[in-house]
Amino acid sequence: MKTLILRITLSIFLGLTFIGCEDFITQDPKYLLTPEAAITDENSAQNLLNGAYAAVGSNDYTARFSGGFSSMLGSYQYNSSAYNMNMQATGDNDALWKIFYTTINRANAVLENVSKLPDDSFKNPARKKEILAEAKGLRAFAHLYTFWYFGRWRDEPSSEYGLIFRDQMAELTNVYQPRLNIKDSYDRIIADLDEAIANCPNYSTGKRVSKQLAKGLKAKLLLNRGWDNDYKEALVLVNDVIQEATAVGIILEPSLTKLYENSWDSKELLFCRYREQTDDVVSAYNFTYGYNYAITGLPTVTLAKAILESDSRFGEGWGMVRYPSLTPNTTNFRPKKLCRKGRFIGGDNDKYTTYFLRLTELYLMQAELKYRTGEPLTAAVGPINTIRFRSNLGPLAPATPTAFEKLLFDEYFKELNLENDADWMASLRLKGANGQAMIYEFRGGTVALEEDRFVWPIPTSEIKFNKLIKQNPSYESLVY
């Protein structure tokens, strides 16, 4: 039995798709090969990298990915245990852990096999270094979100509750590993991001890792971590991306409506979920329709509903969409920026994406970082007003730090609700009128908040069989 379990566990990590490059990322593998036999030249190296990107196109990167953060914030009740701060070690928890490490393992397959190729195997001598840098950026992305969900990333540097950092393809000899401490976890992710910043190509599409994406992710890491000099370094990175944006083709869309219409083709997106095939949602229901079947209606927290409905952007992001069934002309009120056209047979069922990072978020980060590095409120509010002007909203001028932090949190929430981690993380960084983290004001006493429960438990599949790993505090009594 133990051998069988180990084989099943390894199969999660070792599954690789090799994908033809005439399509960018085709989710269904065209052929399966062992990396040693298949990776012989630039074409096959690119195919292997495409297979790593395909993992990010999976359904687990839709509702599960952002719904977990939104449920903890209390703005939506996608995951009821997360909404009640009583997360379990199965279900979404297990699925996220597995898809993050599947992504990491595919990136490691690229790094291990492409690095062995002679430089003269590449028609373009620079492409080998770029492929390896993209793989490191993708590995950093998946490790970072593993850390934010499952690691105690807010702990002191010496805390033992960091990542399992995987830098090799999973094998019998390395499938079970202990956790790093917090400092080492950050150091390993930053090392990968620095490699991506140095050697990735400039931005050309939000479907791939770029130099600008790596800068943005590193800035997010530093902003959330908040150690000595982190804010100054993060501000330099954010300023760099905003200054480089026009030259490399990153733009603010003229409206949120246009952004949501363009979905993964929008030039505002630095990174997003992408799937080549969109034409049959019925047969691929759980794949492309994740948001609409999982997220029901308006926020349940009174303050969340009030913040959204007070702003004209609400009508661009929410509205009537087709119900997730084959019943003709049945509609419900849903986040239309995610649900899009709805489920039906035939035709183009459209581009269901997840907005991992977009330019708007960098402007809001820039405002926060200006504030945290001591710039006057009149300067710090500038990037917020830039975003508001895009939606034909007037400028704001907060007079006090408390007013600024409330304004900034509201902007994160109005712009980015349900898209990624941004509003959840902002609720932990920014303070409300009572001096506590904004999460306490936002939840308004609807649930008992314990900081130990601001991260999820290590899932059952890892705890039961990995004897080298320790569970996060406050989850030790879970039954596996």
CSV table of C-alpha atoms in Angstrom, one decimal:
chain,number,residue,atom,x,y,z
A,1,MET,CA,0.0,0.0,0.0
A,2,LYS,CA,2.8,2.5,0.9
A,3,THR,CA,4.4,1.8,-2.5
A,4,LEU,CA,1.2,2.4,-4.3
A,5,ILE,CA,0.6,5.7,-2.4
A,6,LEU,CA,4.2,6.8,-3.3
A,7,ARG,CA,3.6,6.0,-7.0
A,8,ILE,CA,0.4,8.0,-7.0
A,9,THR,CA,2.1,10.9,-5.3
A,10,LEU,CA,4.9,10.9,-7.8
A,11,SER,CA,2.5,10.8,-10.7
A,12,ILE,CA,1.2,14.2,-9.5
A,13,PHE,CA,4.7,15.6,-9.8
A,14,LEU,CA,6.0,13.8,-12.8
A,15,GLY,CA,3.2,14.4,-15.2
A,16,LEU,CA,4.6,16.4,-18.2
A,17,THR,CA,2.8,17.5,-21.3
A,18,PHE,CA,4.9,18.2,-24.5
A,19,ILE,CA,3.2,20.5,-26.8
A,20,GLY,CA,3.6,21.5,-30.4
A,21,CYS,CA,4.6,25.1,-31.0
A,22,GLU,CA,2.3,25.7,-34.0
A,23,ASP,CA,-0.2,26.5,-31.3
A,24,PHE,CA,0.9,28.5,-28.3
A,25,ILE,CA,-0.4,26.4,-25.5
A,26,THR,CA,-2.7,23.5,-26.4
A,27,GLN,CA,-4.0,22.0,-23.2
A,28,ASP,CA,-4.4,18.5,-24.4
A,29,PRO,CA,-0.9,16.9,-25.0
A,30,LYS,CA,-0.2,16.0,-28.6
A,31,TYR,CA,2.4,13.4,-27.6
A,32,LEU,CA,4.2,12.1,-24.5
A,33,LEU,CA,7.9,11.6,-24.4
A,34,THR,CA,10.6,11.2,-21.8
A,35,PRO,CA,12.5,14.5,-21.5
A,36,GLU,CA,15.9,12.9,-22.1
A,37,ALA,CA,14.8,11.5,-25.4
A,38,ALA,CA,12.7,14.5,-26.5
A,39,ILE,CA,14.7,17.6,-25.7
A,40,THR,CA,17.3,17.8,-28.5
A,41,ASP,CA,17.0,21.3,-30.0
A,42,GLU,CA,15.4,24.7,-29.7
A,43,ASN,CA,12.1,23.5,-30.9
A,44,SER,CA,11.7,20.7,-28.4
A,45,ALA,CA,13.0,22.9,-25.6
A,46,GLN,CA,10.3,25.4,-26.5
A,47,ASN,CA,7.7,22.6,-26.5
A,48,LEU,CA,8.8,21.6,-23.0
A,49,LEU,CA,8.4,25.2,-21.8
A,50,ASN,CA,5.0,25.3,-23.3
A,51,GLY,CA,4.1,22.2,-21.2
A,52,ALA,CA,5.0,24.1,-18.1
A,53,TYR,CA,2.9,27.1,-19.1
A,54,ALA,CA,-0.1,24.7,-19.8
A,55,ALA,CA,-0.2,23.9,-16.1
A,56,VAL,CA,-1.1,27.5,-15.3
A,57,GLY,CA,-4.1,27.1,-17.7
A,58,SER,CA,-5.8,24.5,-15.6
A,59,ASN,CA,-9.1,25.0,-13.9
A,60,ASP,CA,-7.4,25.0,-10.4
A,61,TYR,CA,-6.0,28.5,-11.3
A,62,THR,CA,-9.5,30.0,-11.6
A,63,ALA,CA,-12.1,29.9,-8.8
A,64,ARG,CA,-9.9,28.0,-6.4
A,65,PHE,CA,-7.0,30.3,-6.9
A,66,SER,CA,-8.6,33.7,-6.2
A,67,GLY,CA,-11.7,32.3,-4.4
A,68,GLY,CA,-9.6,31.2,-1.4
A,69,PHE,CA,-8.1,34.6,-0.9
A,70,SER,CA,-11.5,36.3,-1.4
A,71,SER,CA,-13.2,33.9,1.1
A,72,MET,CA,-10.6,34.7,3.8
A,73,LEU,CA,-11.2,38.4,3.2
A,74,GLY,CA,-14.9,37.8,3.7
A,75,SER,CA,-15.9,39.5,0.4
A,76,TYR,CA,-17.3,36.3,-1.1
A,77,GLN,CA,-18.2,32.9,0.3
A,78,TYR,CA,-16.7,30.7,-2.4
A,79,ASN,CA,-15.0,28.5,0.1
A,80,SER,CA,-17.1,28.3,3.3
A,81,SER,CA,-14.4,27.0,5.5
A,82,ALA,CA,-12.0,29.8,4.4
A,83,TYR,CA,-14.8,32.3,4.9
A,84,ASN,CA,-15.3,31.1,8.4
A,85,MET,CA,-11.5,30.9,9.0
A,86,ASN,CA,-11.7,27.2,9.7
A,87,MET,CA,-9.8,25.8,6.7
A,88,GLN,CA,-9.6,22.1,6.2
A,89,ALA,CA,-6.7,19.9,4.8
A,90,THR,CA,-8.7,18.5,1.9
A,91,GLY,CA,-10.7,19.8,-1.1
A,92,ASP,CA,-9.6,23.2,-2.5
A,93,ASN,CA,-6.6,23.1,-0.1
A,94,ASP,CA,-5.3,19.8,-1.6
A,95,ALA,CA,-6.1,20.8,-5.2
A,96,LEU,CA,-4.1,24.1,-4.9
A,97,TRP,CA,-1.1,22.4,-3.3
A,98,LYS,CA,-1.0,19.9,-6.1
A,99,ILE,CA,-1.4,22.3,-9.0
A,100,PHE,CA,1.3,24.7,-7.6
A,101,TYR,CA,3.8,21.8,-7.3
A,102,THR,CA,2.8,20.4,-10.7
A,103,THR,CA,3.6,23.8,-12.1
A,104,ILE,CA,6.9,23.8,-10.2
A,105,ASN,CA,7.8,20.3,-11.4
A,106,ARG,CA,7.2,21.2,-15.0
A,107,ALA,CA,9.4,24.2,-14.6
A,108,ASN,CA,12.1,22.0,-13.1
A,109,ALA,CA,11.8,19.7,-16.1
A,110,VAL,CA,12.6,22.6,-18.3
A,111,LEU,CA,15.6,23.7,-16.2
A,112,GLU,CA,17.1,20.2,-15.9
A,113,ASN,CA,16.8,19.2,-19.5
A,114,VAL,CA,17.3,22.4,-21.4
A,115,SER,CA,20.4,23.3,-19.4
A,116,LYS,CA,22.0,20.1,-20.8
A,117,LEU,CA,21.6,21.2,-24.4
A,118,PRO,CA,24.7,22.6,-26.1
A,119,ASP,CA,24.4,26.2,-27.0
A,120,ASP,CA,24.8,25.5,-30.7
A,121,SER,CA,21.5,23.5,-30.5
A,122,PHE,CA,19.7,26.9,-30.6
A,123,LYS,CA,19.3,28.8,-33.8
A,124,ASN,CA,19.0,31.9,-31.7
A,125,PRO,CA,22.0,31.8,-29.2
A,126,ALA,CA,20.1,34.0,-26.6
A,127,ARG,CA,17.0,31.8,-26.6
A,128,LYS,CA,18.4,29.1,-24.3
A,129,LYS,CA,19.1,31.6,-21.6
A,130,GLU,CA,15.6,33.1,-22.0
A,131,ILE,CA,13.9,29.7,-21.8
A,132,LEU,CA,15.7,28.9,-18.6
A,133,ALA,CA,14.9,32.3,-17.2
A,134,GLU,CA,11.2,32.0,-18.1
A,135,ALA,CA,11.1,28.6,-16.3
A,136,LYS,CA,12.7,30.1,-13.2
A,137,GLY,CA,10.1,32.9,-13.3
A,138,LEU,CA,7.3,30.4,-13.6
A,139,ARG,CA,8.8,28.4,-10.7
A,140,ALA,CA,9.0,31.5,-8.6
A,141,PHE,CA,5.4,32.4,-9.4
A,142,ALA,CA,4.1,29.0,-8.2
A,143,HIS,CA,6.4,28.9,-5.1
A,144,LEU,CA,5.3,32.4,-4.2
A,145,TYR,CA,1.7,31.5,-4.2
A,146,THR,CA,2.4,28.3,-2.3
A,147,PHE,CA,4.1,30.4,0.3
A,148,TRP,CA,1.2,32.9,0.5
A,149,TYR,CA,-1.4,30.2,0.9
A,150,PHE,CA,0.5,27.5,3.0
A,151,GLY,CA,3.6,29.2,4.5
A,152,ARG,CA,3.7,31.5,7.5
A,153,TRP,CA,5.1,34.3,5.3
A,154,ARG,CA,4.5,36.9,8.0
A,155,ASP,CA,6.7,35.1,10.6
A,156,GLU,CA,10.1,36.1,11.8
A,157,PRO,CA,13.0,35.0,9.5
A,158,SER,CA,14.0,32.1,11.7
A,159,SER,CA,10.5,30.6,11.8
A,160,GLU,CA,10.5,27.0,10.6
A,161,TYR,CA,7.2,27.3,8.8
A,162,GLY,CA,8.4,28.2,5.3
A,163,LEU,CA,8.2,26.5,2.0
A,164,ILE,CA,9.0,23.1,0.7
A,165,PHE,CA,11.2,24.5,-2.1
A,166,ARG,CA,11.6,22.1,-5.0
A,167,ASP,CA,14.5,22.8,-7.4
A,168,GLN,CA,14.6,19.3,-8.9
A,169,MET,CA,12.1,17.1,-10.7
A,170,ALA,CA,10.4,14.8,-8.1
A,171,GLU,CA,11.9,11.4,-7.8
A,172,LEU,CA,11.7,8.6,-5.2
A,173,THR,CA,14.8,10.0,-3.5
A,174,ASN,CA,13.5,13.6,-3.1
A,175,VAL,CA,9.7,13.5,-3.1
A,176,TYR,CA,9.5,14.1,0.6
A,177,GLN,CA,11.3,17.1,2.0
A,178,PRO,CA,11.2,19.3,5.1
A,179,ARG,CA,10.2,23.0,5.1
A,180,LEU,CA,12.7,25.8,4.8
A,181,ASN,CA,12.7,28.6,7.3
A,182,ILE,CA,11.1,31.9,6.4
A,183,LYS,CA,14.3,33.7,5.4
A,184,ASP,CA,15.5,30.8,3.2
A,185,SER,CA,12.1,30.6,1.6
A,186,TYR,CA,12.2,34.2,0.6
A,187,ASP,CA,15.8,34.0,-0.5
A,188,ARG,CA,15.1,31.0,-2.9
A,189,ILE,CA,12.1,32.7,-4.5
A,190,ILE,CA,14.0,36.0,-4.9
A,191,ALA,CA,17.0,34.2,-6.5
A,192,ASP,CA,14.6,32.8,-9.2
A,193,LEU,CA,13.0,36.2,-9.7
A,194,ASP,CA,16.4,37.9,-10.0
A,195,GLU,CA,17.4,35.4,-12.7
A,196,ALA,CA,14.1,36.1,-14.6
A,197,ILE,CA,14.7,39.9,-14.3
A,198,ALA,CA,18.2,39.5,-15.7
A,199,ASN,CA,17.5,37.1,-18.6
A,200,CYS,CA,13.8,36.9,-19.5
A,201,PRO,CA,12.7,38.6,-22.7
A,202,ASN,CA,10.8,41.9,-22.4
A,203,TYR,CA,7.1,41.8,-22.3
A,204,SER,CA,5.2,40.9,-25.4
A,205,THR,CA,2.1,39.1,-24.0
A,206,GLY,CA,0.5,38.4,-20.6
A,207,LYS,CA,0.5,34.7,-21.5
A,208,ARG,CA,4.3,34.4,-20.8
A,209,VAL,CA,6.8,35.3,-18.1
A,210,SER,CA,8.6,38.5,-18.9
A,211,LYS,CA,11.3,40.7,-17.4
A,212,GLN,CA,8.5,43.2,-16.3
A,213,LEU,CA,6.4,40.4,-14.7
A,214,ALA,CA,9.4,39.2,-12.7
A,215,LYS,CA,10.0,42.8,-11.5
A,216,GLY,CA,6.3,43.1,-10.6
A,217,LEU,CA,6.2,39.8,-8.7
A,218,LYS,CA,9.4,40.7,-6.7
A,219,ALA,CA,7.9,44.1,-5.8
A,220,LYS,CA,4.7,42.3,-4.5
A,221,LEU,CA,6.9,40.0,-2.5
A,222,LEU,CA,8.8,42.9,-0.9
A,223,LEU,CA,5.7,44.9,-0.3
A,224,ASN,CA,4.0,42.1,1.5
A,225,ARG,CA,7.2,41.1,3.5
A,226,GLY,CA,8.1,44.6,4.6
A,227,TRP,CA,11.5,44.0,6.0
A,228,ASP,CA,14.3,46.7,6.2
A,229,ASN,CA,14.7,48.5,2.8
A,230,ASP,CA,12.0,46.3,1.2
A,231,TYR,CA,9.7,49.2,0.4
A,232,LYS,CA,12.4,51.3,-1.2
A,233,GLU,CA,13.5,48.4,-3.4
A,234,ALA,CA,10.0,47.5,-4.3
A,235,LEU,CA,9.3,51.1,-5.3
A,236,VAL,CA,12.3,51.1,-7.6
A,237,LEU,CA,11.0,47.9,-9.3
A,238,VAL,CA,7.4,49.2,-9.7
A,239,ASN,CA,8.7,52.5,-11.1
A,240,ASP,CA,10.8,50.6,-13.6
A,241,VAL,CA,7.9,48.6,-14.9
A,242,ILE,CA,5.6,51.6,-15.2
A,243,GLN,CA,8.3,53.6,-16.9
A,244,GLU,CA,9.1,50.7,-19.3
A,245,ALA,CA,5.4,49.9,-20.0
A,246,THR,CA,4.8,52.0,-23.0
A,247,ALA,CA,8.0,51.0,-24.7
A,248,VAL,CA,7.3,47.2,-24.4
A,249,GLY,CA,3.6,47.5,-25.1
A,250,ILE,CA,2.0,47.4,-21.7
A,251,ILE,CA,-1.0,49.7,-21.6
A,252,LEU,CA,-3.9,50.8,-19.4
A,253,GLU,CA,-7.0,49.8,-21.2
A,254,PRO,CA,-9.4,52.8,-21.9
A,255,SER,CA,-12.0,51.2,-19.6
A,256,LEU,CA,-12.5,48.2,-17.4
A,257,THR,CA,-15.2,47.0,-19.9
A,258,LYS,CA,-12.6,46.9,-22.6
A,259,LEU,CA,-10.1,45.1,-20.3
A,260,TYR,CA,-12.7,42.4,-19.5
A,261,GLU,CA,-13.7,42.1,-23.2
A,262,ASN,CA,-10.1,41.5,-24.2
A,263,SER,CA,-9.4,39.1,-21.4
A,264,TRP,CA,-6.1,37.3,-21.9
A,265,ASP,CA,-5.4,39.3,-25.0
A,266,SER,CA,-5.4,42.6,-23.1
A,267,LYS,CA,-2.1,44.4,-23.0
A,268,GLU,CA,-2.8,45.6,-19.5
A,269,LEU,CA,-2.2,42.0,-18.2
A,270,LEU,CA,1.4,41.2,-17.2
A,271,PHE,CA,0.4,37.6,-16.5
A,272,CYS,CA,-2.9,35.7,-16.8
A,273,ARG,CA,-4.4,32.3,-17.2
A,274,TYR,CA,-4.6,31.2,-20.8
A,275,ARG,CA,-6.1,28.2,-22.6
A,276,GLU,CA,-5.8,27.6,-26.3
A,277,GLN,CA,-9.1,25.9,-26.8
A,278,THR,CA,-12.3,27.8,-25.8
A,279,ASP,CA,-14.9,26.4,-28.1
A,280,ASP,CA,-16.7,23.7,-26.1
A,281,VAL,CA,-17.5,24.7,-22.5
A,282,VAL,CA,-20.0,21.8,-22.1
A,283,SER,CA,-17.5,19.0,-22.6
A,284,ALA,CA,-14.8,21.0,-20.8
A,285,TYR,CA,-17.2,22.4,-18.1
A,286,ASN,CA,-14.9,22.2,-15.1
A,287,PHE,CA,-12.1,23.6,-17.1
A,288,THR,CA,-13.2,26.8,-18.7
A,289,TYR,CA,-16.2,27.6,-16.6
A,290,GLY,CA,-14.7,27.6,-13.1
A,291,TYR,CA,-15.7,31.0,-11.9
A,292,ASN,CA,-19.4,31.0,-12.8
A,293,TYR,CA,-20.3,27.6,-11.3
A,294,ALA,CA,-18.3,28.3,-8.1
A,295,ILE,CA,-19.0,31.9,-7.2
A,296,THR,CA,-22.6,32.9,-6.3
A,297,GLY,CA,-23.9,36.4,-6.3
A,298,LEU,CA,-22.9,39.6,-4.5
A,299,PRO,CA,-20.6,39.8,-1.4
A,300,THR,CA,-22.0,38.6,1.8
A,301,VAL,CA,-20.2,41.1,4.0
A,302,THR,CA,-22.2,44.3,4.3
A,303,LEU,CA,-19.2,46.6,3.9
A,304,ALA,CA,-18.0,44.8,0.8
A,305,LYS,CA,-21.3,45.2,-0.9
A,306,ALA,CA,-21.4,48.9,0.1
A,307,ILE,CA,-17.9,49.6,-1.2
A,308,LEU,CA,-18.6,48.0,-4.6
A,309,GLU,CA,-22.1,49.5,-5.1
A,310,SER,CA,-20.8,53.0,-4.3
A,311,ASP,CA,-18.7,53.1,-7.5
A,312,SER,CA,-19.4,53.2,-11.2
A,313,ARG,CA,-16.9,50.4,-11.8
A,314,PHE,CA,-19.4,48.0,-10.2
A,315,GLY,CA,-21.5,48.0,-13.3
A,316,GLU,CA,-18.5,47.1,-15.5
A,317,GLY,CA,-17.5,44.1,-13.4
A,318,TRP,CA,-20.9,42.8,-12.4
A,319,GLY,CA,-24.1,42.1,-14.2
A,320,MET,CA,-26.5,39.5,-15.6
A,321,VAL,CA,-24.8,36.5,-17.2
A,322,ARG,CA,-26.0,33.1,-18.5
A,323,TYR,CA,-26.7,30.6,-15.7
A,324,PRO,CA,-24.3,27.5,-15.7
A,325,SER,CA,-26.8,25.2,-17.4
A,326,LEU,CA,-28.1,24.4,-20.8
A,327,THR,CA,-31.4,26.1,-20.1
A,328,PRO,CA,-31.9,28.8,-22.8
A,329,ASN,CA,-31.9,32.4,-21.7
A,330,THR,CA,-31.5,31.8,-18.0
A,331,THR,CA,-29.4,34.5,-16.4
A,332,ASN,CA,-28.2,35.4,-12.9
A,333,PHE,CA,-26.4,38.4,-11.4
A,334,ARG,CA,-22.7,37.4,-11.3
A,335,PRO,CA,-19.2,38.9,-11.7
A,336,LYS,CA,-19.4,39.3,-15.4
A,337,LYS,CA,-15.7,40.2,-15.7
A,338,LEU,CA,-15.1,36.5,-14.9
A,339,CYS,CA,-18.2,34.7,-16.1
A,340,ARG,CA,-18.3,36.3,-19.5
A,341,LYS,CA,-20.7,34.6,-22.1
A,342,GLY,CA,-21.9,31.7,-20.1
A,343,ARG,CA,-22.3,28.0,-20.9
A,344,PHE,CA,-23.7,26.8,-24.2
A,345,ILE,CA,-23.1,24.3,-27.0
A,346,GLY,CA,-21.1,25.3,-30.0
A,347,GLY,CA,-19.5,28.6,-30.9
A,348,ASP,CA,-16.8,30.5,-29.0
A,349,ASN,CA,-17.5,30.2,-25.3
A,350,ASP,CA,-14.9,32.9,-24.8
A,351,LYS,CA,-11.8,33.6,-22.8
A,352,TYR,CA,-12.1,32.7,-19.1
A,353,THR,CA,-9.0,34.1,-17.5
A,354,THR,CA,-7.5,34.8,-14.1
A,355,TYR,CA,-5.8,38.2,-13.8
A,356,PHE,CA,-2.6,37.2,-11.9
A,357,LEU,CA,-1.0,40.7,-12.3
A,358,ARG,CA,-2.1,43.7,-14.3
A,359,LEU,CA,-0.8,47.2,-14.7
A,360,THR,CA,-3.5,48.7,-12.5
A,361,GLU,CA,-2.2,46.8,-9.5
A,362,LEU,CA,1.3,48.2,-10.0
A,363,TYR,CA,-0.1,51.8,-9.9
A,364,LEU,CA,-1.9,51.0,-6.6
A,365,MET,CA,1.3,49.4,-5.3
A,366,GLN,CA,3.2,52.5,-6.4
A,367,ALA,CA,0.9,54.7,-4.4
A,368,GLU,CA,1.3,52.5,-1.3
A,369,LEU,CA,5.1,52.4,-1.6
A,370,LYS,CA,5.3,56.1,-2.0
A,371,TYR,CA,3.4,56.5,1.2
A,372,ARG,CA,5.5,53.9,3.0
A,373,THR,CA,8.7,55.5,2.0
A,374,GLY,CA,7.7,58.9,3.3
A,375,GLU,CA,6.5,60.8,0.3
A,376,PRO,CA,3.7,63.3,1.0
A,377,LEU,CA,0.1,62.2,0.6
A,378,THR,CA,-0.3,64.6,-2.3
A,379,ALA,CA,2.4,62.6,-4.2
A,380,ALA,CA,1.2,59.2,-2.9
A,381,VAL,CA,-2.3,59.7,-4.1
A,382,GLY,CA,-1.2,60.5,-7.7
A,383,PRO,CA,-1.1,56.9,-9.0
A,384,ILE,CA,-4.5,56.2,-7.4
A,385,ASN,CA,-6.0,59.1,-9.3
A,386,THR,CA,-4.4,57.9,-12.5
A,387,ILE,CA,-6.4,54.7,-12.2
A,388,ARG,CA,-9.6,56.6,-11.3
A,389,PHE,CA,-9.3,58.9,-14.3
A,390,ARG,CA,-9.4,55.8,-16.5
A,391,SER,CA,-12.9,55.2,-15.2
A,392,ASN,CA,-13.9,58.9,-15.5
A,393,LEU,CA,-13.8,59.3,-11.7
A,394,GLY,CA,-12.7,62.5,-10.0
A,395,PRO,CA,-9.5,62.9,-8.1
A,396,LEU,CA,-9.2,62.3,-4.3
A,397,ALA,CA,-7.1,64.1,-1.8
A,398,PRO,CA,-7.0,62.3,1.6
A,399,ALA,CA,-5.9,64.6,4.4
A,400,THR,CA,-4.6,62.1,6.9
A,401,PRO,CA,-2.6,58.8,6.8
A,402,THR,CA,-5.7,57.0,8.2
A,403,ALA,CA,-7.9,58.4,5.3
A,404,PHE,CA,-5.2,57.5,2.8
A,405,GLU,CA,-5.0,53.9,3.9
A,406,LYS,CA,-8.8,53.5,3.8
A,407,LEU,CA,-9.0,55.1,0.4
A,408,LEU,CA,-6.2,52.8,-0.9
A,409,PHE,CA,-7.8,49.7,0.4
A,410,ASP,CA,-11.1,50.6,-1.2
A,411,GLU,CA,-9.4,51.1,-4.5
A,412,TYR,CA,-7.7,47.7,-4.3
A,413,PHE,CA,-11.0,46.2,-3.6
A,414,LYS,CA,-13.1,48.1,-6.2
A,415,GLU,CA,-10.5,47.4,-9.0
A,416,LEU,CA,-9.2,44.0,-8.2
A,417,ASN,CA,-12.0,42.1,-6.3
A,418,LEU,CA,-12.0,38.4,-7.2
A,419,GLU,CA,-9.0,38.7,-9.5
A,420,ASN,CA,-6.1,37.6,-7.4
A,421,ASP,CA,-4.7,38.1,-3.9
A,422,ALA,CA,-4.3,41.9,-4.0
A,423,ASP,CA,-7.3,42.9,-1.8
A,424,TRP,CA,-6.7,40.2,0.7
A,425,MET,CA,-3.1,41.2,1.1
A,426,ALA,CA,-4.0,44.8,1.3
A,427,SER,CA,-6.4,44.1,4.2
A,428,LEU,CA,-3.4,42.7,6.2
A,429,ARG,CA,-1.0,45.5,5.4
A,430,LEU,CA,-3.3,48.6,5.6
A,431,LYS,CA,-4.8,49.8,8.9
A,432,GLY,CA,-8.4,50.8,9.7
A,433,ALA,CA,-9.5,53.7,11.9
A,434,ASN,CA,-9.0,51.6,15.1
A,435,GLY,CA,-5.3,51.0,14.2
A,436,GLN,CA,-5.8,47.3,13.5
A,437,ALA,CA,-5.3,45.7,10.1
A,438,MET,CA,-8.1,46.5,7.7
A,439,ILE,CA,-9.3,42.9,7.8
A,440,TYR,CA,-10.8,43.5,11.2
A,441,GLU,CA,-12.9,46.5,10.2
A,442,PHE,CA,-13.8,44.8,6.9
A,443,ARG,CA,-15.2,41.7,8.5
A,444,GLY,CA,-17.0,43.7,11.2
A,445,GLY,CA,-17.1,40.9,13.7
A,446,THR,CA,-18.8,38.4,11.3
A,447,VAL,CA,-16.2,35.8,12.3
A,448,ALA,CA,-13.6,35.4,15.0
A,449,LEU,CA,-10.2,36.3,13.4
A,450,GLU,CA,-7.1,34.4,14.4
A,451,GLU,CA,-3.8,35.4,12.7
A,452,ASP,CA,-2.7,31.7,12.7
A,453,ARG,CA,-5.7,31.2,10.4
A,454,PHE,CA,-4.5,33.7,7.9
A,455,VAL,CA,-2.7,30.9,6.1
A,456,TRP,CA,-4.0,27.5,5.2
A,457,PRO,CA,-3.1,24.1,6.7
A,458,ILE,CA,-0.6,21.8,4.8
A,459,PRO,CA,-3.0,19.4,3.0
A,460,THR,CA,-3.7,15.8,4.0
A,461,SER,CA,-1.9,14.3,1.0
A,462,GLU,CA,1.4,15.8,2.2
A,463,ILE,CA,1.0,15.5,6.0
A,464,LYS,CA,0.0,11.8,5.9
A,465,PHE,CA,3.0,10.6,4.1
A,466,ASN,CA,5.7,13.2,4.4
A,467,LYS,CA,7.2,12.6,7.9
A,468,LEU,CA,9.7,15.4,7.4
A,469,ILE,CA,7.1,18.2,7.4
A,470,LYS,CA,5.4,20.1,10.2
A,471,GLN,CA,1.8,21.3,10.2
A,472,ASN,CA,1.1,25.0,10.6
A,473,PRO,CA,0.3,26.1,14.1
A,474,SER,CA,-3.5,25.9,15.1
A,475,TYR,CA,-4.1,23.1,12.6
A,476,GLU,CA,-2.4,20.3,14.6
A,477,SER,CA,-5.7,18.8,15.6
A,478,LEU,CA,-7.0,18.2,12.1
A,479,VAL,CA,-7.8,14.6,11.4
A,480,TYR,CA,-6.1,13.1,8.3
